[in-house]
Short mmCIF file of C-alpha atoms and ligand atoms in Angstrom, two decimals:
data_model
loop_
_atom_site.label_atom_id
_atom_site.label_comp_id
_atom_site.label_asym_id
_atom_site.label_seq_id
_atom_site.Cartn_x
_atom_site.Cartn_y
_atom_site.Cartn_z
CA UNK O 1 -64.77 -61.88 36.34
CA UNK O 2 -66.83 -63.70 33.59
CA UNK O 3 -67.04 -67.12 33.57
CA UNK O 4 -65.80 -68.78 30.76
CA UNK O 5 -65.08 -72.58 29.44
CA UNK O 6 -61.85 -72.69 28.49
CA UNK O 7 -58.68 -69.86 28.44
CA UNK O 8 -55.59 -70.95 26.00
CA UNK O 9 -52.46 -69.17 27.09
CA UNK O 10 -49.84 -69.67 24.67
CA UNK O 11 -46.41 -68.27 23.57
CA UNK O 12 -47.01 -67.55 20.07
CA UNK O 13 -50.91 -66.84 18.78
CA UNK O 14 -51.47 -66.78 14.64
CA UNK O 15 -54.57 -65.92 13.97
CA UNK O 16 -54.33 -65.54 9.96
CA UNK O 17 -57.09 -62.84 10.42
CA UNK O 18 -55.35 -60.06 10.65
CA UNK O 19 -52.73 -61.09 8.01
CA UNK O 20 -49.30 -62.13 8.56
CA UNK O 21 -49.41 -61.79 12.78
CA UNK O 22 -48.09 -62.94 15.44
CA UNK O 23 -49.32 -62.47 18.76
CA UNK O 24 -46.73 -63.03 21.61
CA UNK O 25 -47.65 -64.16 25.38
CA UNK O 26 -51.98 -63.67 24.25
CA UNK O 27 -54.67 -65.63 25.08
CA UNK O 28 -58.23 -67.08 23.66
CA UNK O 29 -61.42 -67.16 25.31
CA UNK O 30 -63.68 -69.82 24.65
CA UNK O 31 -67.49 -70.40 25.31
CA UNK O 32 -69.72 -72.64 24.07
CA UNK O 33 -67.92 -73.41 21.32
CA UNK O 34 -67.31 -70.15 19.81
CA UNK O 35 -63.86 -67.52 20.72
CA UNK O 36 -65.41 -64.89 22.44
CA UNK O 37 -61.79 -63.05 22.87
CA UNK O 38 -58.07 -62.73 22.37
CA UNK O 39 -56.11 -60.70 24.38
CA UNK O 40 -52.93 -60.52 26.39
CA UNK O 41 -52.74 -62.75 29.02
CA UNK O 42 -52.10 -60.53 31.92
CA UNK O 43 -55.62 -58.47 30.54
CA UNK O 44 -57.25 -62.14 30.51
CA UNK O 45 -56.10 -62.98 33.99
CA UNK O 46 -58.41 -60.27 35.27
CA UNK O 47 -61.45 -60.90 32.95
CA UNK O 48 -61.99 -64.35 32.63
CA UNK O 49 -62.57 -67.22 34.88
CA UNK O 50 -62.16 -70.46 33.02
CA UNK O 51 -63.14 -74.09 33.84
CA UNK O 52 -60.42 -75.36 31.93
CA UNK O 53 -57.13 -73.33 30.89
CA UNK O 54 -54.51 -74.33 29.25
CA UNK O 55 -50.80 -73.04 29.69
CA UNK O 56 -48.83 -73.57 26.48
CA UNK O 57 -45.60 -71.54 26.87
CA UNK O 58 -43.72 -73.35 24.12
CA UNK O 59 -46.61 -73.47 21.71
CA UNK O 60 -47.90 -71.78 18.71
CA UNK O 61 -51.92 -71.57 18.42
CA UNK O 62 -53.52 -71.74 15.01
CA UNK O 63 -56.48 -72.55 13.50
CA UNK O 64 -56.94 -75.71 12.99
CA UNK O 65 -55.92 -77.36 10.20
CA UNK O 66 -58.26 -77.64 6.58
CA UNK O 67 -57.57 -81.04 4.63
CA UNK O 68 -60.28 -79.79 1.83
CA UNK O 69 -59.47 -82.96 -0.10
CA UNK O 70 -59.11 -86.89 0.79
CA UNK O 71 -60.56 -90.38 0.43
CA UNK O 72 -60.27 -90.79 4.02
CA UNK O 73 -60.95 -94.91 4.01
CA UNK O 74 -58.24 -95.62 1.36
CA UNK O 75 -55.59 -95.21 4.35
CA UNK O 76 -56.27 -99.08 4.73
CA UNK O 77 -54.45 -99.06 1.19
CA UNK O 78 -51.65 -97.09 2.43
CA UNK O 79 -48.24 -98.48 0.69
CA UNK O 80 -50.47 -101.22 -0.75
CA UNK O 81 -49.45 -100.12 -4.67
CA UNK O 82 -46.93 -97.43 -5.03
CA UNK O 83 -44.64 -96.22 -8.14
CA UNK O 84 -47.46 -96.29 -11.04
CA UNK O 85 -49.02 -93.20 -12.77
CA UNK O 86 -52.37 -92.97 -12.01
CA UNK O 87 -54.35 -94.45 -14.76
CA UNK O 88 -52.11 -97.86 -13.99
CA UNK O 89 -52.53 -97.24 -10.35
CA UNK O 90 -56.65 -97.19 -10.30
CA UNK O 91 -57.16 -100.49 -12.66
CA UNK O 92 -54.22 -102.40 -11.56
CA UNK O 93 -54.34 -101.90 -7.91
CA UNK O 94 -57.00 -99.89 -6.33
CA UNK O 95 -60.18 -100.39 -8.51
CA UNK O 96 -59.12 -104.33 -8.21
CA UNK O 97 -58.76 -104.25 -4.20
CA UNK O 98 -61.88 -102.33 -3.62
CA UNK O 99 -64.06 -104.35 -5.50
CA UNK O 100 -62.85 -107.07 -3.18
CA UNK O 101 -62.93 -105.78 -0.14
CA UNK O 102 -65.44 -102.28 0.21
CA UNK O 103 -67.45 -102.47 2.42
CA UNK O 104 -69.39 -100.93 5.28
CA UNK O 105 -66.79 -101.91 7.52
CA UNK O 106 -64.08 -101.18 5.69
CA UNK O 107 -64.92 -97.78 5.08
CA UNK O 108 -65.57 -97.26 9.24
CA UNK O 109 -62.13 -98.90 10.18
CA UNK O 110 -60.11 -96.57 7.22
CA UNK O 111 -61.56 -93.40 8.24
CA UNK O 112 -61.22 -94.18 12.06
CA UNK O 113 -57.35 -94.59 11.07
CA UNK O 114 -57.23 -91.65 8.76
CA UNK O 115 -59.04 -89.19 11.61
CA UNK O 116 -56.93 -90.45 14.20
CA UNK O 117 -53.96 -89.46 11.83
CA UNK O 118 -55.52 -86.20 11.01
CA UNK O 119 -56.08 -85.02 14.27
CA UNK O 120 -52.79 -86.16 15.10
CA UNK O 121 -51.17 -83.82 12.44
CA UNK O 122 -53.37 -80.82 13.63
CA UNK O 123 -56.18 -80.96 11.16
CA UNK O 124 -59.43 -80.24 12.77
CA UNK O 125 -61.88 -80.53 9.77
CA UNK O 126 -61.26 -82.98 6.18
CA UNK O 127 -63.20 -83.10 3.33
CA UNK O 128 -63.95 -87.06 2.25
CA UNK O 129 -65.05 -88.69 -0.96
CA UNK O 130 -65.62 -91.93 -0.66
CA UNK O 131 -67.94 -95.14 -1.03
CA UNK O 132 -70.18 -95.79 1.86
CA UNK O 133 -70.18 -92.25 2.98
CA UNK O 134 -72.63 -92.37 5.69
CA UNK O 135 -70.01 -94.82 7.67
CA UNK O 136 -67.12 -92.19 6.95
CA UNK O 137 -70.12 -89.17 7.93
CA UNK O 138 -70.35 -91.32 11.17
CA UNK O 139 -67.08 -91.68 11.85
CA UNK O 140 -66.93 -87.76 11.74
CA UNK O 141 -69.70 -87.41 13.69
CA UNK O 142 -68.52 -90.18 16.74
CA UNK O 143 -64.68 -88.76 16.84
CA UNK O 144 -66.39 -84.78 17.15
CA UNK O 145 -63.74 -83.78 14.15
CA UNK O 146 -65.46 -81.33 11.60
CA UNK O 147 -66.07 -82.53 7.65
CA UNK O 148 -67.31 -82.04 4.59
CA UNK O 149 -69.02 -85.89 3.17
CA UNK O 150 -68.82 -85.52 -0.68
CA UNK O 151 -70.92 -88.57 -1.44
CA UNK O 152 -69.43 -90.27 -4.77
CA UNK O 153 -71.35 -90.32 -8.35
CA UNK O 154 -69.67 -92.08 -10.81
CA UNK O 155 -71.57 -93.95 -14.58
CA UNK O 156 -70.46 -96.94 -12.93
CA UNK O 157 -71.27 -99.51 -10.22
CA UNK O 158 -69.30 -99.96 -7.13
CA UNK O 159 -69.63 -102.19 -3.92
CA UNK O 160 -71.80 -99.41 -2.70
CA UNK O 161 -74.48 -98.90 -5.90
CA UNK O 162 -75.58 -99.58 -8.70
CA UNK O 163 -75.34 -96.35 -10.83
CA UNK O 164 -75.31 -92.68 -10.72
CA UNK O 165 -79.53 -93.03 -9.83
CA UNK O 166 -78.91 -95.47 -6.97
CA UNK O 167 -75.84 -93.02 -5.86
CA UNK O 168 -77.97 -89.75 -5.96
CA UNK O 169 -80.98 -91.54 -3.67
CA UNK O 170 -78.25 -92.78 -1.29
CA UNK O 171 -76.34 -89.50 -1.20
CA UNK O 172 -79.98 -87.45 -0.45
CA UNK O 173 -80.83 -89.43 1.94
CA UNK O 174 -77.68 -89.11 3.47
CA UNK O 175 -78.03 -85.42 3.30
CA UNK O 176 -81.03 -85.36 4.75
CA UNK O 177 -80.27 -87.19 7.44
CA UNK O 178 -77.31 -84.90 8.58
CA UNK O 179 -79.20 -81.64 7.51
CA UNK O 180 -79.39 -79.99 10.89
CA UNK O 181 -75.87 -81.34 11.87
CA UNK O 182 -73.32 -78.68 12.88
CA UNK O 183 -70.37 -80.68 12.19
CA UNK O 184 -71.33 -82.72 9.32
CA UNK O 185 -71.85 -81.11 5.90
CA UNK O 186 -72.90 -83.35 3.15
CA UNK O 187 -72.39 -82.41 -0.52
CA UNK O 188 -72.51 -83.93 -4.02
CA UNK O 189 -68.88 -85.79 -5.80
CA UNK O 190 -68.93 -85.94 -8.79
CA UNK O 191 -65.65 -88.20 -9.27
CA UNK O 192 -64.36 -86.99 -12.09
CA UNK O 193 -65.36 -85.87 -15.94
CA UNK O 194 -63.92 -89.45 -17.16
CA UNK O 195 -66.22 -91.07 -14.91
CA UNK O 196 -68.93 -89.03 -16.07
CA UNK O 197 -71.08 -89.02 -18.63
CA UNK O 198 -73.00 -85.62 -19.59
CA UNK O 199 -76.42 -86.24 -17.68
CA UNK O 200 -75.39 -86.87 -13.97
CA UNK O 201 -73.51 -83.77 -14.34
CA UNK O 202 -76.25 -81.98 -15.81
CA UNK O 203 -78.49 -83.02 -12.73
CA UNK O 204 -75.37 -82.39 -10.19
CA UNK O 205 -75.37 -78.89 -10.92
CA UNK O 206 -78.95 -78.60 -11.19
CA UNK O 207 -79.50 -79.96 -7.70
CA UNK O 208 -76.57 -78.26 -6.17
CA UNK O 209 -77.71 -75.04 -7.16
CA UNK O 210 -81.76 -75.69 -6.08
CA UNK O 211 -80.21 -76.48 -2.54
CA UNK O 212 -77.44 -74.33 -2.43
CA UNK O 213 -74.70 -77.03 -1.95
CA UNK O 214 -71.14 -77.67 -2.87
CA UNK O 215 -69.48 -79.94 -5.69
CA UNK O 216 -66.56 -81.15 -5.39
CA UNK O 217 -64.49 -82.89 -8.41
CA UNK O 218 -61.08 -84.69 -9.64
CA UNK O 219 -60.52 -81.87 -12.29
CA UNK O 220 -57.95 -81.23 -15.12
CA UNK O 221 -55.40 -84.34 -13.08
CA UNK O 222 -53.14 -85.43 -15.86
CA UNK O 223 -52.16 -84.46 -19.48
CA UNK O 224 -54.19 -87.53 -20.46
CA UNK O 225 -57.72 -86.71 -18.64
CA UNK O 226 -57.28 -83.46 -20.74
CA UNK O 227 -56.52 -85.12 -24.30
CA UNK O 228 -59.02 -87.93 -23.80
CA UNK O 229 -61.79 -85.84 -23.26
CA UNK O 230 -60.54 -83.33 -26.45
CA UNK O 231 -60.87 -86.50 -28.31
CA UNK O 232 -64.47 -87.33 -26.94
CA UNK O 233 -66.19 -84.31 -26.62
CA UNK O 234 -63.78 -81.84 -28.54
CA UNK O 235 -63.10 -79.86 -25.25
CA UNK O 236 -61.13 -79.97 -22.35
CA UNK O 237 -63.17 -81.01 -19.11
CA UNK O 238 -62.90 -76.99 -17.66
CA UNK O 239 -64.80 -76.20 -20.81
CA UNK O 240 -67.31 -79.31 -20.58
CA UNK O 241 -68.06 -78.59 -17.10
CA UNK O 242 -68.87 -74.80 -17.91
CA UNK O 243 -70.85 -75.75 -20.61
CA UNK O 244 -72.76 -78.04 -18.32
CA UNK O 245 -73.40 -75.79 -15.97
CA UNK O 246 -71.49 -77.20 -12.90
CA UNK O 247 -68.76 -74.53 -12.28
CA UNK O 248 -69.79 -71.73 -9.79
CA UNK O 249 -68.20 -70.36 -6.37
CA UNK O 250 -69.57 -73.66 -5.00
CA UNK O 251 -67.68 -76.04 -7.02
CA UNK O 252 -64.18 -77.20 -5.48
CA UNK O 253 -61.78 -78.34 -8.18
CA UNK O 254 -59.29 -80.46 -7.17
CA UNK O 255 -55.82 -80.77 -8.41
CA UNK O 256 -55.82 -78.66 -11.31
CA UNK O 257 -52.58 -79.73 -12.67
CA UNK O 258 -53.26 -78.42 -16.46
CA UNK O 259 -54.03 -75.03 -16.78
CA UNK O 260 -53.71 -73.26 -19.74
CA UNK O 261 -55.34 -69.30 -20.64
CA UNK O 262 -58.51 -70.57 -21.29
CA UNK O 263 -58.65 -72.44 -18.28
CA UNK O 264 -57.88 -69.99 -16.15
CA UNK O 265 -60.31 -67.36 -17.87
CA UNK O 266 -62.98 -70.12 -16.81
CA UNK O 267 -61.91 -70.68 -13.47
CA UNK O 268 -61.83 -66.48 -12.75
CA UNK O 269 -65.33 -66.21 -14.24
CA UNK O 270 -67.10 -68.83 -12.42
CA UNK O 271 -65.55 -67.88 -8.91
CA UNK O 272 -64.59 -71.88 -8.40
CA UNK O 273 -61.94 -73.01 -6.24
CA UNK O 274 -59.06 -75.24 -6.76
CA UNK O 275 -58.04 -77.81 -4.30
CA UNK O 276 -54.23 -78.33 -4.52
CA UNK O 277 -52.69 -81.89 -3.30
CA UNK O 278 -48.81 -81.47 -3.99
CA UNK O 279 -47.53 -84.60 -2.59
CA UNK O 280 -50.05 -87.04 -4.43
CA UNK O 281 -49.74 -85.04 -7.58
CA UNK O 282 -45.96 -85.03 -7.73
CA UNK O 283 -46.15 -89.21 -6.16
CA UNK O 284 -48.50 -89.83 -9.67
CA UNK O 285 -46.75 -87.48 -11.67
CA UNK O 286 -49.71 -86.35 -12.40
CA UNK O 287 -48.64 -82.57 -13.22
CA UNK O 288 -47.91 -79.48 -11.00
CA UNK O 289 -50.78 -77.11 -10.46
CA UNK O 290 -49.56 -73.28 -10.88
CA UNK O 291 -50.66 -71.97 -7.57
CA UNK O 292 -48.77 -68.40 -7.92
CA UNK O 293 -50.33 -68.07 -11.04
CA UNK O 294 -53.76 -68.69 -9.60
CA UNK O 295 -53.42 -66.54 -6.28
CA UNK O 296 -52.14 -63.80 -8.48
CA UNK O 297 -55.23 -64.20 -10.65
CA UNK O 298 -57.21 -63.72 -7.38
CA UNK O 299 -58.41 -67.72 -7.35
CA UNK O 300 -58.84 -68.97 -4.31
CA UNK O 301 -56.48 -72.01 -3.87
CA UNK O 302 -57.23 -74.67 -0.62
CA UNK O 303 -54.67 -78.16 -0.26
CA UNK O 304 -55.42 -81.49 0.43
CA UNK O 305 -53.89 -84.68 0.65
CA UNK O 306 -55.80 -86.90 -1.07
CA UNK O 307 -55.81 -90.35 -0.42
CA UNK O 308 -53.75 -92.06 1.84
CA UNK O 309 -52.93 -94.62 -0.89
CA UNK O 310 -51.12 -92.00 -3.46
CA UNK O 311 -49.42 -89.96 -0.38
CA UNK O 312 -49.34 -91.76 1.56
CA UNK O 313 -49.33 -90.01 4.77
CA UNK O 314 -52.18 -87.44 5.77
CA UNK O 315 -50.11 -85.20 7.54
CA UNK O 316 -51.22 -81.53 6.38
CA UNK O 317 -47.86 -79.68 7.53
CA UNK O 318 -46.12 -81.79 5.13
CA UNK O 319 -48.43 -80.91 2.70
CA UNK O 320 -47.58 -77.39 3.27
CA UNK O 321 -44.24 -77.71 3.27
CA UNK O 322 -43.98 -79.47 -0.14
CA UNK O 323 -46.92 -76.89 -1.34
CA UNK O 324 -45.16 -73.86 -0.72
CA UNK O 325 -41.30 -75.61 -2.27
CA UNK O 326 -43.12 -76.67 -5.44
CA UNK O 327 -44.74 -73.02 -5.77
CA UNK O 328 -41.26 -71.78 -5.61
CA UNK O 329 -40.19 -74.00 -8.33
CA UNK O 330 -42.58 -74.33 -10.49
CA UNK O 331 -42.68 -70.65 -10.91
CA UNK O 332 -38.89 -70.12 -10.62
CA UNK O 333 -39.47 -67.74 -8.09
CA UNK O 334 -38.25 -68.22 -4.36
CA UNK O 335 -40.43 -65.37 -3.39
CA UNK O 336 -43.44 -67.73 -4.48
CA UNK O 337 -46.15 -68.61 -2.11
CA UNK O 338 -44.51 -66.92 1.13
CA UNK O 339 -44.47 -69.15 4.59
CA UNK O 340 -47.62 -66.90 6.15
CA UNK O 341 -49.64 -67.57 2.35
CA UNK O 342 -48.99 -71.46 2.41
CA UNK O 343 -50.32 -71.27 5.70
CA UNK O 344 -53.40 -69.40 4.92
CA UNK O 345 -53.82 -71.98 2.34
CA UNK O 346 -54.34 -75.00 4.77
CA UNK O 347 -56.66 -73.02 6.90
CA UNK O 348 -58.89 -69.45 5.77
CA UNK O 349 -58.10 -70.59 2.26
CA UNK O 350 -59.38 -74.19 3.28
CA UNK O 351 -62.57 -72.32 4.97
CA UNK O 352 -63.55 -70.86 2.13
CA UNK O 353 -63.44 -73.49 -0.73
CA UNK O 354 -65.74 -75.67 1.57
CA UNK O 355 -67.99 -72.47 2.12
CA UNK O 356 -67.46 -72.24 5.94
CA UNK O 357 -65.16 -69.15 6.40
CA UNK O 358 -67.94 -67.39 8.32
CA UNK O 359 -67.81 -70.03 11.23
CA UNK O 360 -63.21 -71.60 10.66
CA UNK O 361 -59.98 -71.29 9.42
CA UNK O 362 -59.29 -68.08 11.07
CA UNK O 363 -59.19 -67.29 14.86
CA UNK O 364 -61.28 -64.47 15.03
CA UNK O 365 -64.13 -63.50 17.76
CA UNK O 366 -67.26 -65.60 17.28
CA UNK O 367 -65.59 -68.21 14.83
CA UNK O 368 -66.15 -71.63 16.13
CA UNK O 369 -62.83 -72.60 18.59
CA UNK O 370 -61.30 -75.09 15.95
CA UNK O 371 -58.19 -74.68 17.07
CA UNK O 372 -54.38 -76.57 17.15
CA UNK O 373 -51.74 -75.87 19.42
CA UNK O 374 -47.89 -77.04 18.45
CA UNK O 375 -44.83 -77.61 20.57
CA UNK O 376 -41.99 -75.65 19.25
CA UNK O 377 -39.36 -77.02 21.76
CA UNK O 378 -37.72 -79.81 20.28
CA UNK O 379 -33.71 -78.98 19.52
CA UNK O 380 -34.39 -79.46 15.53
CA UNK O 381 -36.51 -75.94 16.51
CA UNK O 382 -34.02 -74.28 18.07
CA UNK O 383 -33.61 -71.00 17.40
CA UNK O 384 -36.89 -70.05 16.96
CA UNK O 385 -36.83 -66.39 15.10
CA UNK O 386 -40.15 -66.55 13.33
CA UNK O 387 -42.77 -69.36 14.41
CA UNK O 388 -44.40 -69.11 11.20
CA UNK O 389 -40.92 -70.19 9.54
CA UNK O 390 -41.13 -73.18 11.88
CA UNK O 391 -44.58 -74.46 11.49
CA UNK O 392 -44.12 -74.24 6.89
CA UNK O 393 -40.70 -75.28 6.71
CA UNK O 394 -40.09 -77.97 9.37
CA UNK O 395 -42.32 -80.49 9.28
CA UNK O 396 -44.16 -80.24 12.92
CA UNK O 397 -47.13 -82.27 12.67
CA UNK O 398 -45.78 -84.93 15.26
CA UNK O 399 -45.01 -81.52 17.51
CA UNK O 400 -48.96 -81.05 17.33
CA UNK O 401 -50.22 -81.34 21.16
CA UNK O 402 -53.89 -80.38 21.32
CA UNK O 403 -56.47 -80.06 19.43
CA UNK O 404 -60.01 -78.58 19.54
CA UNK O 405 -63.15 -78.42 17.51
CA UNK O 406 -66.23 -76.19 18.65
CA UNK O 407 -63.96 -75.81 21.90
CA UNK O 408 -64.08 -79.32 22.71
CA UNK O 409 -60.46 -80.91 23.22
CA UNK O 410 -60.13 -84.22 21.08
CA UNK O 411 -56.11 -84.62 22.11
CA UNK O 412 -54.53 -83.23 24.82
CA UNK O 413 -50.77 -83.51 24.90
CA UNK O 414 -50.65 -86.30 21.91
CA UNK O 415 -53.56 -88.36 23.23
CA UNK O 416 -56.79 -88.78 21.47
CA UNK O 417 -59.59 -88.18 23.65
CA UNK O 418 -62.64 -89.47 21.26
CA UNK O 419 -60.96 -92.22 19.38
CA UNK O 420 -59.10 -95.37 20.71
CA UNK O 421 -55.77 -95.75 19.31
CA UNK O 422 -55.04 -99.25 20.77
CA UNK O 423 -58.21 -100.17 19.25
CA UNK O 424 -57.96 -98.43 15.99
CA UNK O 425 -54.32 -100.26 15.77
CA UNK O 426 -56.01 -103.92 16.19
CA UNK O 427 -58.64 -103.25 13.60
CA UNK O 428 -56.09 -102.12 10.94
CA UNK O 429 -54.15 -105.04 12.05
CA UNK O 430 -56.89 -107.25 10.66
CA UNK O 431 -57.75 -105.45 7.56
CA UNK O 432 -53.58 -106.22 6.49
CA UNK O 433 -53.93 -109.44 6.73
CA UNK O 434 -56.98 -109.71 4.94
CA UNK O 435 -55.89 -107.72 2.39
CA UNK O 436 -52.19 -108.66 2.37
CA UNK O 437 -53.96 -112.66 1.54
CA UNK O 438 -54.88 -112.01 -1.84
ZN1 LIG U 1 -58.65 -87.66 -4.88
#
């Protein structure tokens, strides 16, 4: 018998690596963090014995789940300003209630809220971009969930700097400081070509190239982000950020609503990947990105949720639920995006626009044990023919039981085992009736 830290049995195992399967009555070895084998459970009865096992006979195992786009903070602004397209939305609302209130401790409370949520929901690593990023990077760090910390650039000032210089010293040292960290990754964002003039960008992409580091941008939005900037600089922003140097495998574009040939040449050339948020795209009216069109075209396409404020939950199985509908529509075709594909999306797919598919998003031997189990039991389940079905098209993040990153459990049967719920509750208690005052 080896000795082992951790054995999940569970009814239903999808591992997205090999495609489209389902394993029935398997198991996963864990230890030290990494699977080190899946196999039936009768086989891993005889081979393995684990401190810890876990018998989930009315689960599904998956990896866990990739939000690759969010401002995780801004959940303190959930329901705060809704029904407004975008442009009204930032300098009515948000803009407004940020300059008010950002802060160090803002930014800790929000992302405490929006990682409890996450994990909640099954997500097991987020991608953030937001001010004060080393409070959302320790955050991260103190609830042991997995992320990517895009640290904001923008021409303008903010509550947290002055200026894109003051943003890039900040963000460095930042980066620096959790350079060696296996959970935290820290890479440049860029907010968006609108809120960019040509120089930052210019130094973005030189930087991110000399240390081999992501970008990730607000890209191509709405119809009026693309005319604006035709007007301005006589190109649309794909075409500007070519030009500029900033689009490579290593660049995550996010949202992607307007897409025309040329686009989409540009996109297949550089290798970048596109970010998808369905719910705060369709919320905004922002535009519908094509997805079918750019998985056929062999782009690699990730979701997100995006903010809490233009969601406004962060709940990634309902963003895969309203991914994969609007895929069908959108293209007309109800054999669009296929349950197994939108679930790829939120998890290898997710890997791989953040640059970590060697290590998540697929439960494969020596990938890190990120890992979410789901209770398929409740009646609005029943019958169960295909799990996969299930876990797309019926909205199961509150049927989410455990979850683990690098094999450690941070909930077990619905309760959080590195965050304080009662706690987090008081705290956002506070923040609504400051904010609520103005
Ligand atoms: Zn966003």
């Amino acid at each position: 018998m080896t000795p082992i830290d951790l054995l999940i049995n569970a009814r239903w195992i999808i591992p997205i690596v090999p495609e489209k399967r389902i394993f029935t009555d398997c198991a996963i070895a864990i230890h030290q963090g990494r699977i080190i084998a899946l196999l039936p459970q009768t086989e891993a009865a005889q081979r393995f014995s684990a401190t810890q096992v876990e018998n989930l006979s009315d689960h599904a195992v998956i990896p866990g789940l990739i939000n690759a786009h969010g401002h995780a903070a801004m959940s303190l602004m959930r329901g705060f300003a809704d029904d407004k397209p975008l442009h009204d939305w930032l300098v009515e609302d948000i803009w407004p209630t940020e300059k008010l209130w950002l802060s160090e401790r803002f930014v800790r409370d929000g992302t405490e809220l929006a990682i409890a949520e996450m994990i909640k929901s099954g997500t097991s690593c987020f991608s953030d971009m937001y001010f004060f990023p080393e409070q959302g990077a320790q955050a991260a760090l103190d609830a042991q969930i997995r992320c990517q910390i895009s640290f904001p650039i923008l021409d303008f000032a903010s509550n947290w700097g002055s200026g894109p210089e003051d943003y890039f010293t900040k963000g460095l040292a930042l980066h620096d400081n959790f350079r060696a960290n296996p959970l935290i990754r820290v890479c440049f964002g860029p907010h968006a070509p609108y809120t960019l003039s040509d120089e930052p960008l210019k130094k973005i992409a030189i930087l991110a190239q000399e240390m081999d580091k992501p970008i990730q941008i607000h890209l191509h939005e709405t119809v009026r982000e693309v005319d604006d900037s035709l007007k301005q600089f006589g190109m649309r922003p794909t075409q500007r950020l070519m030009d500029l140097g900033l689009l490579s495998p290593m660049t995550q574009c996010v949202h992607m609503t307007q897409i025309d040939d040329i686009d989409l040449a540009i996109l297949q050339q550089s290798g970048a990947q596109v970010i998808h948020c369905p719910e705060s795209n369709l919320k905004l009216a922002a535009g519908m990105c094509p997805v079918d069109k750019l998985l056929s075209a062999g782009i690699n396409v990730a979701l997100g949720t995006d903010g809490a404020a233009s969601n406004n939950d962060l709940d990634m199985f309902s963003e895969i639920k309203t991914a994969a509908l609007l895929a069908k529509a959108v293209s007309g075709n109800a054999r669009a995006l296929d349950a197994h594909t939108a679930l790829r999306m939120a998890t290898l797919n997710g890997a791989k626009a953040l640059g970590i598919d060697d290590q998540v998003g697929s439960l494969e031997i020596g990938k890190q044990a990120d890992i979410a189990a789901i209770r398929l039991s409740d009646l609005n389940l029943q019958p169960l023919y295909n799990p996969v079905a299930q876990l797309v098209y019926n909205g199961v993040g509150h049927c989410v039981s455990h979850l683990w990153v690098n094999g450690k459990c941070l909930m077990r049967e619905r309760e959080l085992l590195t965050l304080n719920e009662h706690e987090i509750r008081s705290k956002v208690r506070h923040w609504q009736e400051k904010i609520q005052c103005i």
